[in-house]
Coordinates of C-alpha atoms in Angstrom, one line a residue:
X1 CA 17.6 -30.6 -7.8
X2 CA 18.0 -29.1 -4.4
X3 CA 18.8 -25.7 -5.6
X4 CA 16.6 -25.7 -8.4
X5 CA 13.7 -27.9 -8.8
X6 CA 11.3 -26.3 -7.0
X7 CA 10.1 -27.6 -4.3
X8 CA 7.8 -29.1 -5.9
X9 CA 8.2 -32.4 -4.5
X10 CA 7.0 -30.8 -1.4
X11 CA 4.0 -31.1 -3.4
X12 CA 3.1 -34.6 -2.6
X13 CA -0.1 -34.3 -0.9
X14 CA 0.3 -36.2 2.3
X15 CA 1.5 -33.8 2.6
X16 CA 16.6 -26.6 14.0
X17 CA 16.8 -26.9 17.7
X18 CA 19.3 -29.2 16.3
X19 CA 21.9 -31.1 18.4
X20 CA 25.2 -29.4 17.5
X21 CA 27.1 -31.2 14.9
X22 CA 25.4 -34.5 15.2
X23 CA 26.2 -37.3 12.6
X24 CA 23.1 -39.0 11.0
X25 CA 25.0 -42.2 11.2
X26 CA 25.2 -42.2 14.9
X27 CA 21.7 -41.0 15.9
X28 CA 20.7 -42.5 19.1
X29 CA 17.1 -43.5 18.1
X30 CA 16.8 -45.6 21.2
X31 CA 16.1 -42.4 23.0
X32 CA 12.8 -42.0 21.5
X33 CA 11.7 -45.0 23.7
X34 CA 10.6 -42.7 26.5
X35 CA 7.1 -41.6 26.1
X36 CA 6.8 -38.2 24.4
X37 CA 4.0 -36.1 25.7
X38 CA 1.2 -34.8 23.6
X39 CA -1.7 -32.6 24.4
X40 CA -5.2 -32.0 22.9
X41 CA -5.1 -28.7 21.2
X42 CA -7.7 -26.5 22.8
X43 CA -7.7 -23.9 20.2
X44 CA -6.1 -22.8 16.9
X45 CA -2.4 -22.3 17.5
X46 CA -1.2 -18.8 17.9
X47 CA 1.0 -18.5 14.9
X48 CA 2.9 -15.3 15.4
X49 CA 6.7 -15.3 15.6
X50 CA 9.3 -14.0 13.1
X51 CA 8.5 -15.3 10.5
X52 CA 12.3 -28.9 -5.3
X53 CA 15.3 -32.2 -7.0
X54 CA 16.9 -34.5 -5.9
X55 CA 17.2 -37.6 -7.9
X56 CA 20.4 -39.2 -6.7
X57 CA 22.4 -36.6 -4.7
X58 CA 26.1 -37.0 -5.3
X59 CA 27.2 -34.8 -2.3
X60 CA 30.0 -34.9 0.1
X61 CA 30.0 -37.6 2.7
X62 CA 30.0 -35.2 5.7
X63 CA 27.1 -35.5 8.0
X64 CA 24.6 -32.7 8.3
X65 CA 25.2 -30.0 10.8
X66 CA 22.4 -29.1 13.0
X67 CA 23.4 -25.7 14.8
X68 CA 21.2 -24.5 17.6
X69 CA 19.0 -21.7 16.8
X70 CA 19.9 -18.4 18.6
X71 CA 16.5 -17.0 18.7
X72 CA 14.2 -17.3 21.6
X73 CA 11.3 -18.5 19.5
X74 CA 12.9 -21.7 18.6
X75 CA 13.3 -23.9 21.7
X76 CA 16.1 -26.5 21.7
X77 CA 14.8 -30.1 21.7
X78 CA 17.1 -30.9 24.7
X79 CA 15.3 -28.2 26.7
X80 CA 11.7 -29.3 26.5
X81 CA 11.3 -30.8 29.9
X82 CA 9.3 -27.8 31.3
X83 CA 7.2 -27.6 28.4
X84 CA 6.6 -31.5 28.6
X85 CA 5.7 -31.1 32.2
X86 CA 3.2 -28.4 31.3
X87 CA 1.7 -30.5 28.5
X88 CA 1.5 -33.6 30.5
X89 CA -0.5 -31.9 33.2
X90 CA -3.3 -31.4 30.6
X91 CA -3.6 -34.9 29.7
X92 CA -6.3 -37.2 30.9
X93 CA -5.5 -40.7 31.9
X94 CA -6.8 -42.1 28.6
X95 CA -4.5 -39.8 26.6
X96 CA -1.5 -40.6 28.8
X97 CA -2.0 -44.3 27.9
X98 CA -2.6 -43.7 24.3
X99 CA 0.6 -41.5 24.1
X100 CA 2.6 -44.3 25.7
X101 CA 1.2 -47.1 23.5
X102 CA 1.8 -45.2 20.3
X103 CA 5.3 -44.2 21.2
X104 CA 6.0 -47.9 21.8
X105 CA 4.7 -48.5 18.3
X106 CA 6.9 -45.7 16.8
X107 CA 10.0 -47.0 18.6
X108 CA 9.4 -50.5 17.1
X109 CA 8.8 -49.0 13.7
X110 CA 12.0 -46.9 13.7
X111 CA 14.0 -50.0 15.0
X112 CA 12.7 -52.0 12.1
X113 CA 13.5 -49.3 9.6
X114 CA 17.1 -49.0 10.8
X115 CA 17.7 -52.6 9.9
X116 CA 17.3 -51.6 6.2
X117 CA 19.4 -49.4 4.2
X118 CA 17.7 -46.2 2.9
X119 CA 17.8 -45.2 -0.7
X120 CA 19.8 -42.1 -1.4
X121 CA 16.5 -40.2 -2.1
X122 CA 15.4 -40.8 1.4
X123 CA 18.7 -40.8 3.3
X124 CA 19.3 -37.7 5.3
X125 CA 23.1 -38.2 5.3
X126 CA 22.9 -37.6 1.6
X127 CA 19.8 -35.3 1.3
X128 CA 20.8 -32.6 3.8
X129 CA 24.7 -32.8 3.8
X130 CA 27.0 -30.0 2.8
X131 CA 25.1 -26.8 1.9
X132 CA 21.9 -28.6 1.7
X133 CA 22.0 -28.8 5.6
X134 CA 19.7 -26.6 7.5
X135 CA 20.7 -23.4 9.3
X136 CA 19.2 -21.6 12.4
X137 CA 17.1 -18.5 12.1
X138 CA 19.0 -15.1 11.7
X139 CA 17.5 -11.9 13.0
X140 CA 17.9 -9.0 10.6
X141 CA 21.6 -7.7 10.0
X142 CA 21.9 -4.3 8.6
X143 CA 24.9 -2.5 6.8
X144 CA 26.2 -5.6 5.1
X145 CA 29.6 -5.3 3.1
X146 CA 28.9 -4.5 -0.5
X147 CA 31.4 -4.9 -3.4
X148 CA 30.5 -2.9 -6.4
X149 CA 27.4 -0.7 -6.6
X150 CA 23.8 -1.8 -6.2
X151 CA 21.9 -0.4 -9.1
X152 CA 19.6 2.5 -8.0
X153 CA 16.4 0.9 -9.6
X154 CA 16.7 -2.1 -7.2
X155 CA 14.7 -0.9 -4.3
X156 CA 12.9 -3.6 -2.2
X157 CA 13.4 -7.0 -0.9
X158 CA 14.7 -10.2 -2.7
X159 CA 13.4 -13.2 -1.0
X160 CA 13.8 -16.9 -1.6
X161 CA 12.1 -20.0 -0.1
X162 CA 13.7 -23.4 0.9
X163 CA 13.5 -26.5 3.0
X164 CA 15.2 -26.3 6.3
X165 CA 14.2 -29.0 8.8
X166 CA 13.6 -27.8 12.4
X167 CA 14.3 -31.2 13.8
X168 CA 16.9 -33.8 13.0
X169 CA 15.5 -36.6 11.1
X170 CA 15.0 -39.9 12.8
X171 CA 14.2 -41.9 9.7
X172 CA 14.0 -41.3 6.0
X173 CA 14.1 -37.7 4.8
X174 CA 14.0 -36.2 1.3
X175 CA 15.2 -32.7 0.8
X176 CA 11.7 -31.5 -0.2
X177 CA 10.4 -32.7 3.2
X178 CA 12.1 -29.8 5.2
X179 CA 10.3 -26.9 7.0
X180 CA 9.9 -23.7 4.9
X181 CA 12.5 -21.0 5.6
X182 CA 12.5 -17.7 3.8
X183 CA 15.7 -15.9 3.2
X184 CA 15.4 -12.0 2.6
X185 CA 17.9 -9.3 1.5
X186 CA 16.5 -5.8 1.7
X187 CA 18.2 -3.5 -0.8
X188 CA 17.7 0.2 -0.1
X189 CA 19.5 3.2 -1.5
X190 CA 22.6 1.1 -2.1
X191 CA 22.7 -0.7 1.4
X192 CA 21.7 -4.1 2.3
X193 CA 20.3 -6.1 5.1
X194 CA 19.7 -9.8 5.6
X195 CA 17.3 -12.0 7.6
X196 CA 16.1 -15.6 7.5
X197 CA 13.1 -17.1 9.4
X198 CA 11.0 -20.2 9.4
X199 CA 7.5 -19.8 8.1
X200 CA 5.5 -20.7 11.2
X201 CA 3.2 -23.4 9.8
X202 CA 0.9 -25.3 11.8
X203 CA 3.1 -28.2 11.5
X204 CA 6.3 -26.4 12.6
X205 CA 4.5 -24.7 15.6
X206 CA 3.2 -28.1 16.6
X207 CA 6.5 -30.1 16.4
X208 CA 8.4 -27.3 18.0
X209 CA 6.3 -27.4 21.0
X210 CA 6.5 -31.1 21.2
X211 CA 10.4 -31.1 20.7
X212 CA 10.3 -33.8 17.9
X213 CA 8.9 -34.5 14.5
X214 CA 5.6 -36.2 14.5
X215 CA 4.1 -35.3 11.2
X216 CA 4.9 -37.9 8.3
X217 CA 7.4 -36.8 5.7
X218 CA 5.8 -37.1 2.2
X219 CA 8.7 -38.3 0.4
X220 CA 11.3 -39.5 2.7
X221 CA 8.9 -41.7 4.9
X222 CA 5.9 -42.5 3.1
X223 CA 6.9 -45.6 1.1
X224 CA 6.2 -49.1 1.5
X225 CA 4.7 -50.8 4.5
X226 CA 6.5 -48.6 6.9
X227 CA 4.9 -45.6 5.2
X228 CA 1.5 -47.1 5.7
X229 CA 2.4 -47.7 9.4
X230 CA 3.5 -44.1 9.8
X231 CA 0.2 -42.8 8.3
X232 CA -1.8 -45.0 10.7
X233 CA 0.3 -43.9 13.6
X234 CA -0.2 -40.3 12.6
X235 CA -4.0 -40.8 12.2
X236 CA -4.2 -42.7 15.7
X237 CA -2.5 -39.6 17.4
X238 CA -4.9 -37.3 15.7
X239 CA -7.8 -39.6 16.9
X240 CA -6.7 -39.3 20.4
X241 CA -6.1 -35.7 20.3
X242 CA -2.4 -35.9 20.6
X243 CA -1.8 -33.9 17.4
X244 CA -3.9 -31.4 15.7
X245 CA -4.2 -31.5 11.9
X246 CA -7.2 -29.4 11.6
X247 CA -5.1 -26.3 10.6
X248 CA -2.9 -27.8 8.0
X249 CA 0.0 -30.1 7.7
X250 CA 2.1 -28.5 5.0
X251 CA 5.6 -27.1 5.2
X252 CA 5.3 -24.0 2.8
X253 CA 8.9 -24.4 1.6
X254 CA 8.7 -24.3 -2.3
X255 CA 7.1 -21.0 -3.8
X256 CA 6.7 -17.4 -3.1
X257 CA 4.3 -14.9 -4.7
X258 CA 3.2 -11.2 -3.8
X259 CA -0.4 -10.6 -4.5
X260 CA -3.0 -7.9 -3.4
X261 CA -0.8 -6.9 -0.5
X262 CA 0.1 -10.4 0.7
X263 CA 3.5 -12.2 0.4
X264 CA 2.6 -15.9 0.2
X265 CA 4.8 -18.9 1.1
X266 CA 3.5 -22.0 -0.5
X267 CA 3.8 -25.9 -1.0
X268 CA 1.0 -27.5 -2.7
X269 CA 0.1 -29.7 0.4
X270 CA -1.7 -27.0 2.2
X271 CA -3.1 -23.5 2.0
X272 CA -0.5 -20.7 1.5
X273 CA 1.0 -18.8 4.6
X274 CA 1.0 -15.2 4.7
X275 CA 4.5 -13.7 5.6
X276 CA 4.9 -10.0 6.4
X277 CA 8.1 -8.2 5.5
X278 CA 8.4 -5.6 8.4
X279 CA 10.1 -2.2 8.1
X280 CA 13.4 -3.3 9.4
X281 CA 13.7 -6.0 6.8
X282 CA 12.8 -8.9 9.2
X283 CA 10.1 -11.4 8.5
X284 CA 7.0 -12.4 10.5
X285 CA 4.5 -15.1 9.7
X286 CA 1.0 -13.6 10.0
X287 CA -0.7 -17.0 9.6
X288 CA -2.4 -19.6 7.2
X289 CA -4.1 -17.7 4.5
X290 CA -7.5 -18.7 3.0
X291 CA -8.1 -15.5 1.0
X292 CA -10.8 -14.3 3.6
X293 CA -12.5 -17.6 3.8
X294 CA -12.6 -18.2 0.1
X295 CA -10.1 -21.0 -0.5
X296 CA -11.2 -24.3 0.8
X297 CA -8.6 -26.5 -0.7
X298 CA -4.8 -26.6 -1.0
X299 CA -3.1 -24.6 -3.8
X300 CA 0.0 -25.5 -5.9
X301 CA 3.3 -23.7 -5.2
X302 CA 3.4 -22.0 -8.7
X303 CA 0.4 -19.7 -9.1
X304 CA 0.5 -17.2 -11.9
X305 CA -0.2 -13.4 -11.8
X306 CA -1.0 -11.9 -15.2
X307 CA 1.1 -8.9 -15.6
X308 CA -1.4 -6.9 -17.7
X309 CA -4.7 -7.7 -15.7
X310 CA -3.3 -8.3 -12.2
X311 CA -5.4 -11.5 -12.0
X312 CA -4.1 -14.5 -10.0
X313 CA -4.4 -18.1 -11.4
X314 CA -3.8 -21.3 -9.6
X315 CA -4.6 -25.1 -9.5
X316 CA -5.4 -27.5 -6.6
X317 CA -4.9 -31.2 -6.7
X318 CA -6.0 -34.1 -4.4
X319 CA -4.4 -37.5 -4.2
X320 CA -7.2 -39.1 -2.4
X321 CA -10.5 -38.2 -3.8
X322 CA -12.3 -36.7 -6.7
X323 CA -12.1 -34.2 -8.0
X324 CA -8.5 -34.8 -8.4
X325 CA -7.8 -31.4 -10.0
X326 CA -9.4 -27.9 -9.7
X327 CA -8.8 -24.6 -11.5
X328 CA -9.7 -21.1 -10.0
X329 CA -8.6 -17.6 -10.1
X330 CA -8.7 -14.4 -8.2
X331 CA -9.5 -10.8 -9.3
X332 CA -6.8 -8.2 -8.6
X333 CA -8.7 -7.3 -5.5
X334 CA -8.9 -10.8 -4.2
X335 CA -12.3 -12.1 -5.2
X336 CA -12.2 -15.7 -6.1
X337 CA -13.9 -17.4 -9.1
X338 CA -15.9 -20.7 -8.7
X339 CA -13.7 -23.8 -8.8
X340 CA -13.6 -25.5 -12.3
X341 CA -13.3 -29.3 -11.9
X342 CA -10.7 -30.5 -14.5
X343 CA -11.4 -34.1 -15.8
X344 CA -8.4 -36.3 -15.2
X345 CA -8.4 -40.0 -14.8
X346 CA -6.5 -40.2 -11.5
X347 CA -4.4 -38.2 -9.1
X348 CA -1.5 -36.5 -11.0
X349 CA 1.7 -34.7 -9.9
X350 CA 0.7 -31.0 -10.9
X351 CA 3.6 -29.0 -9.7
X352 CA 3.3 -26.2 -12.4
X353 CA 1.3 -24.8 -15.3
X354 CA 1.3 -21.9 -17.6
X355 CA -0.9 -19.0 -18.8
X356 CA -1.2 -17.3 -22.0
X357 CA -3.1 -14.0 -22.7
X358 CA -6.5 -15.9 -23.0
X359 CA -5.8 -19.4 -21.9
X360 CA -4.4 -21.6 -18.9
X361 CA -2.2 -24.5 -20.0
X362 CA -2.7 -27.6 -17.8
X363 CA -0.2 -30.5 -18.0
X364 CA -1.6 -33.9 -17.4
X365 CA 1.6 -36.0 -17.4
X366 CA 3.0 -39.5 -16.6
X367 CA 4.1 -38.9 -13.0
X368 CA 1.1 -40.0 -10.7
X369 CA -0.1 -40.9 -7.3
X370 CA -0.9 -44.5 -6.8
X371 CA -1.2 -45.1 -3.0
X372 CA -1.8 -49.0 -3.5
X373 CA 1.9 -49.1 -4.6
X374 CA 2.8 -48.7 -0.8
X375 CA 1.1 -52.1 -0.1
X376 CA 3.5 -53.7 -2.4
X377 CA 6.5 -51.9 -0.8
X378 CA 7.0 -49.1 -3.2
X379 CA 6.5 -45.3 -3.4
X380 CA 3.2 -43.7 -4.0
X381 CA 4.8 -41.4 -6.5
X382 CA 5.3 -43.3 -9.7
X383 CA 6.1 -43.0 -13.4
X384 CA 3.1 -44.5 -15.4
X385 CA 4.7 -45.4 -18.8
X386 CA 1.2 -46.5 -20.1
X387 CA -0.3 -43.0 -19.6
X388 CA -0.3 -40.5 -22.5
X389 CA 0.9 -37.2 -21.5
X390 CA -1.2 -34.2 -22.6
X391 CA -1.9 -30.5 -22.2
X392 CA -5.3 -29.2 -21.6
X393 CA -6.1 -25.8 -23.0
X394 CA -8.8 -23.8 -21.1
X395 CA -10.3 -20.4 -21.4
X396 CA -9.1 -18.3 -18.4
X397 CA -12.5 -17.1 -17.6
X398 CA -14.1 -20.6 -18.0
X399 CA -16.8 -21.5 -15.4
X400 CA -16.7 -25.2 -16.2
X401 CA -14.4 -27.6 -18.1
X402 CA -16.7 -28.3 -21.1
X403 CA -14.5 -26.2 -23.4
X404 CA -11.1 -27.7 -22.4
X405 CA -9.2 -28.9 -25.5
X406 CA -6.7 -31.7 -24.9
X407 CA -3.5 -32.1 -27.1
X408 CA -1.4 -35.2 -26.4
X409 CA 2.3 -34.8 -26.0
X410 CA 3.9 -38.3 -25.9
X411 CA 6.5 -39.0 -23.3
X412 CA 6.7 -35.4 -21.9
X413 CA 7.2 -34.5 -18.4
X414 CA 7.9 -30.9 -17.4
X415 CA 8.3 -30.3 -13.8
X416 CA 8.4 -26.6 -14.5
X417 CA 6.9 -24.5 -17.4
X418 CA 8.7 -21.2 -17.9
X419 CA 6.2 -19.5 -20.2
X420 CA 3.5 -20.0 -22.9
X421 CA 2.0 -17.8 -25.5
X422 CA -0.5 -17.8 -28.4
X423 CA 0.4 -17.7 -32.1
X424 CA -3.0 -17.2 -33.7
X425 CA -1.7 -17.3 -37.3
X426 CA -0.9 -21.1 -36.9
X427 CA -3.6 -21.8 -34.3
X428 CA -0.9 -22.9 -31.8
X429 CA -0.1 -22.5 -28.1
X430 CA 3.6 -22.4 -27.5
X431 CA 4.9 -23.9 -24.2
X432 CA 8.5 -23.5 -23.0
X433 CA 9.5 -26.0 -20.3
X434 CA 12.3 -28.3 -19.2
X435 CA 11.6 -31.9 -19.9
X436 CA 12.8 -34.4 -17.5
X437 CA 14.0 -37.9 -17.9
X438 CA 13.5 -40.1 -16.0
X439 CA 10.4 -38.4 -15.1
X440 CA 10.2 -39.8 -11.4
X441 CA 13.9 -39.7 -10.5
X442 CA 13.3 -36.8 -8.3
X443 CA 11.3 -39.1 -6.0
X444 CA 12.7 -42.5 -6.6
X445 CA 16.2 -43.8 -6.8
X446 CA 17.4 -44.9 -10.2
X447 CA 20.6 -45.7 -11.9
X448 CA 19.9 -43.5 -15.0
X449 CA 21.3 -40.0 -14.9
X450 CA 18.7 -37.1 -14.8
X451 CA 18.4 -34.8 -17.8
X452 CA 16.5 -31.6 -17.9
X453 CA 16.2 -30.5 -21.6
X454 CA 14.8 -27.0 -22.2
X455 CA 12.1 -27.6 -24.9
X456 CA 9.5 -25.8 -27.0
X457 CA 6.3 -27.7 -27.2
X458 CA 3.7 -26.5 -29.9
X459 CA 0.2 -27.4 -29.3
X460 CA -2.0 -27.1 -32.5
X461 CA -5.6 -26.3 -31.4
X462 CA -6.8 -27.0 -35.1
X463 CA -5.3 -30.5 -35.5
X464 CA -5.1 -31.7 -31.9
X465 CA -1.4 -32.6 -32.6
X466 CA 1.7 -31.5 -30.8
X467 CA 5.5 -31.1 -31.6
X468 CA 8.4 -30.8 -29.4
X469 CA 11.9 -29.8 -30.0
X470 CA 15.1 -29.2 -27.8
X471 CA 15.8 -25.4 -27.9
X472 CA 19.6 -25.7 -27.4
X473 CA 21.6 -27.9 -29.9
X474 CA 22.5 -31.3 -28.9
X475 CA 26.3 -30.5 -28.9
X476 CA 25.6 -27.6 -26.4
X477 CA 23.0 -29.4 -24.4
X478 CA 23.0 -28.8 -20.5
X479 CA 20.6 -29.5 -17.7
X480 CA 18.5 -26.3 -17.2
X481 CA 16.0 -26.1 -14.3
X482 CA 14.6 -23.3 -12.1
X483 CA 14.4 -19.8 -13.6
X484 CA 12.1 -17.5 -15.3
X485 CA 11.4 -15.1 -18.1
X486 CA 10.8 -11.4 -17.7
X487 CA 7.6 -11.6 -15.6
X488 CA 6.2 -8.4 -17.2
X489 CA 5.8 -10.6 -20.4
X490 CA 4.6 -13.7 -18.7
X491 CA 2.0 -15.3 -21.0
X492 CA 3.2 -13.3 -24.0
X493 CA 6.0 -14.2 -26.5
X494 CA 9.4 -13.8 -24.9
X495 CA 12.9 -14.0 -26.5
X496 CA 14.7 -14.9 -23.4
X497 CA 14.8 -17.2 -20.4
X498 CA 17.1 -17.3 -17.4
X499 CA 17.7 -20.7 -16.1
X500 CA 19.9 -22.4 -13.5
X501 CA 22.7 -24.5 -14.9
X502 CA 22.0 -27.7 -12.9
X503 CA 25.3 -29.3 -13.2
X504 CA 26.8 -31.1 -11.6
X505 CA 23.4 -32.3 -10.6
X506 CA 21.8 -31.5 -8.3
X507 CA 24.0 -28.4 -7.7
X508 CA 23.8 -25.2 -9.7
X509 CA 27.1 -24.0 -11.1
X510 CA 25.7 -20.8 -12.8
X511 CA 22.9 -19.7 -15.0
X512 CA 22.2 -19.4 -18.7
X513 CA 20.5 -16.7 -20.6
X514 CA 18.8 -18.6 -23.4
X515 CA 17.6 -17.1 -26.6
X516 CA 14.4 -19.1 -27.3
X517 CA 14.4 -18.3 -30.9
X518 CA 18.1 -19.2 -31.8
X519 CA 18.9 -21.5 -29.1
X520 CA 22.0 -19.5 -28.2
X521 CA 22.9 -20.0 -24.5
X522 CA 25.2 -17.5 -22.8
X523 CA 26.5 -18.8 -19.5
X524 CA 27.5 -17.0 -16.4
X525 CA 29.5 -19.4 -14.1
X526 CA 29.9 -18.7 -10.4
X527 CA 33.4 -20.0 -10.1
X528 CA 35.4 -23.0 -8.6
X529 CA 33.4 -24.7 -5.9
X530 CA 30.9 -22.0 -5.9
X531 CA 27.2 -22.9 -6.4
X532 CA 23.8 -21.1 -6.4
X533 CA 20.2 -21.5 -7.2
X534 CA 17.3 -20.1 -9.1
X535 CA 18.3 -16.9 -10.9
X536 CA 15.6 -14.2 -10.5
X537 CA 15.3 -11.6 -13.3
X538 CA 14.7 -8.0 -12.1
X539 CA 13.6 -5.7 -14.9
X540 CA 15.2 -2.2 -14.7
X541 CA 12.2 -0.5 -16.3
X542 CA 9.0 -2.1 -17.2
X543 CA 8.5 0.2 -20.1
X544 CA 12.0 -0.6 -21.5
X545 CA 12.2 -1.5 -25.2
X546 CA 14.7 -4.3 -24.5
X547 CA 13.4 -7.4 -22.9
X548 CA 16.6 -8.1 -21.1
X549 CA 17.1 -4.7 -19.7
X550 CA 17.6 -5.7 -16.1
X551 CA 19.4 -7.6 -13.6
X552 CA 19.9 -11.1 -12.3
X553 CA 19.8 -11.8 -8.4
X554 CA 21.0 -15.0 -7.1
X555 CA 22.4 -16.5 -3.7
X556 CA 25.8 -18.1 -4.2
X557 CA 27.7 -20.3 -1.8
X558 CA 31.5 -20.8 -1.7
X559 CA 32.0 -24.4 -0.6
X560 CA 35.8 -23.7 0.0
X561 CA 35.2 -20.9 2.5
X562 CA 31.6 -21.7 3.8
X563 CA 30.6 -18.0 2.9
X564 CA 27.5 -17.0 1.1
X565 CA 26.7 -13.9 -0.9
X566 CA 24.0 -12.3 -3.1
X567 CA 25.2 -11.6 -6.6
X568 CA 23.6 -8.9 -8.8
X569 CA 24.4 -9.4 -12.5
X570 CA 23.7 -7.2 -15.5
X571 CA 21.2 -9.3 -17.6
X572 CA 22.3 -7.7 -20.9
X573 CA 26.0 -8.2 -20.8
X574 CA 26.2 -10.9 -17.9
X575 CA 28.7 -8.7 -16.1
X576 CA 28.8 -8.8 -12.1
X577 CA 27.5 -5.4 -10.9
X578 CA 27.4 -5.9 -7.1
X579 CA 28.1 -8.5 -4.5
X580 CA 26.5 -8.4 -1.0
X581 CA 28.3 -10.5 1.6
X582 CA 25.9 -12.3 3.9
X583 CA 26.4 -12.8 7.7
X584 CA 25.6 -16.6 7.6
X585 CA 25.3 -19.5 5.3
X586 CA 22.5 -19.8 2.9
X587 CA 21.5 -23.4 2.0
X588 CA 20.6 -24.3 -1.5
X589 CA 16.9 -23.8 -2.0
X590 CA 14.0 -23.4 -4.2
X591 CA 12.0 -20.4 -5.6
X592 CA 12.1 -16.6 -5.0
X593 CA 10.5 -13.4 -5.9
X594 CA 11.2 -9.6 -5.4
X595 CA 8.9 -7.3 -3.6
X596 CA 9.4 -3.6 -4.5
X597 CA 9.6 -0.7 -2.2
X598 CA 6.2 0.4 -3.4
X599 CA 4.6 -2.9 -2.7
X600 CA 6.2 -3.1 0.7
X601 CA 4.2 0.0 1.6
X602 CA 1.0 -1.7 0.4
X603 CA 1.2 -4.8 2.5
X604 CA -1.7 -5.8 4.5

């Protein structure tokens, strides 16, 4: 769901100098026939600069809009001739010949692909139309119009990640494939500012310099024989030194977390990227972050920070080779634990997990990676109906996986887990998540409508059995995706969850405050043709006796006027407290967080 499912689909592990108002249906792909220059990278890119889904997207038929970026850091692809001349002067004759030959191969591949209709899950005219379309960077704008009063307790920066392709797609494209862009609203003493910047990943920097996309798109392109051809083409360019993959290939478009002085932008196909919020409220990419050389593998986009201990917990998965799954954690001061290899039979989609006070809860579900499916013309991301879903319960401080306890949970696929806690009196771990059916419809086209049912899953550690129940009654059932609980209670029993109303799918028409014990769902609706994304809960006071004492922050877009705003809603009574009018459109996106003014001062 574009505005809700986290980006997670960015988590497949292969893992806009835009022409103005260009229709995808009229792309002149033949223009690619000219040889595109590449150069051998002589050193690590200088990453400076400012700064998950969709089953079948039933969006408007308008074509994506690709506005030119007003910032000098983003060069327009139509103005790259001088750059290309500089690059071509650095080629040796062998590289020139290789570049020309590989461009001919790519042209033939694109020509072949255009003869076949794209599925809706890979058609850019569907995936990035309307307010799913990308926007240019926006330098910081201060003194934004505010209706109502911003609560005094909200001091800091609300930030949200999302997919925003730098270049217009030339072939298949899934919404999760876009380059990461962070949108930031600084709230200070009742006033507000806004900025949005690309996260300057190695991939983005490389493609911006070349003036075209060259890295394979994990979901939109890597399917069937053409997907294999694109992988081989990419590896060949790397072999000849025409592209550099040594510093990562990820898009950093899904999750955001603040930990130990670092704001991290993440997708599970790479290391995280360190993004700094500067004093003006603008954003700047510091670079790819390996925790001072400690992290040697990718990391999923949904790490967990324990609110009481300050520890940071994460997973890493690999779709090619063993170990397919690893668990690790960091102390509050950033010291990494040894990797714990988790025994799973094969590479599995592992977008999210949960923590309790003493355990990590690891889902091993039925959406898996089967690369040989590409040989048969299919997608490498598939639903394995013969696999038994299960949850692994592991001590947080485990040094190996010998003590992991697996509890089967038939036909259970949760893309996101909102919370988990222990109930010692019954020897159960309670997991709260949204169970999706069909499980792989985020990635593969299907006729069945997607459902995302908020569920309580009980894992009995004594019997090894599980139970599952929908939290909301059948008569009141709605699709709920993207959201959170009060993060001060993460891993502990919570009463409320705040979740996006993912209807009409994949848009978000509002959010629901759900009482997890009674199933009561109080809804806040954005209004006619107004849609948003993930609701963020901001606690008014960490020591408050009331769990819901706080505010909901969410971007909202009016599709009638084309205007976007930040809404601040009282979480206790669901009354609108304030609205910040934003200077430019904010596309539907993925996950966000809030960095307090105190944490801003502690940034590295």
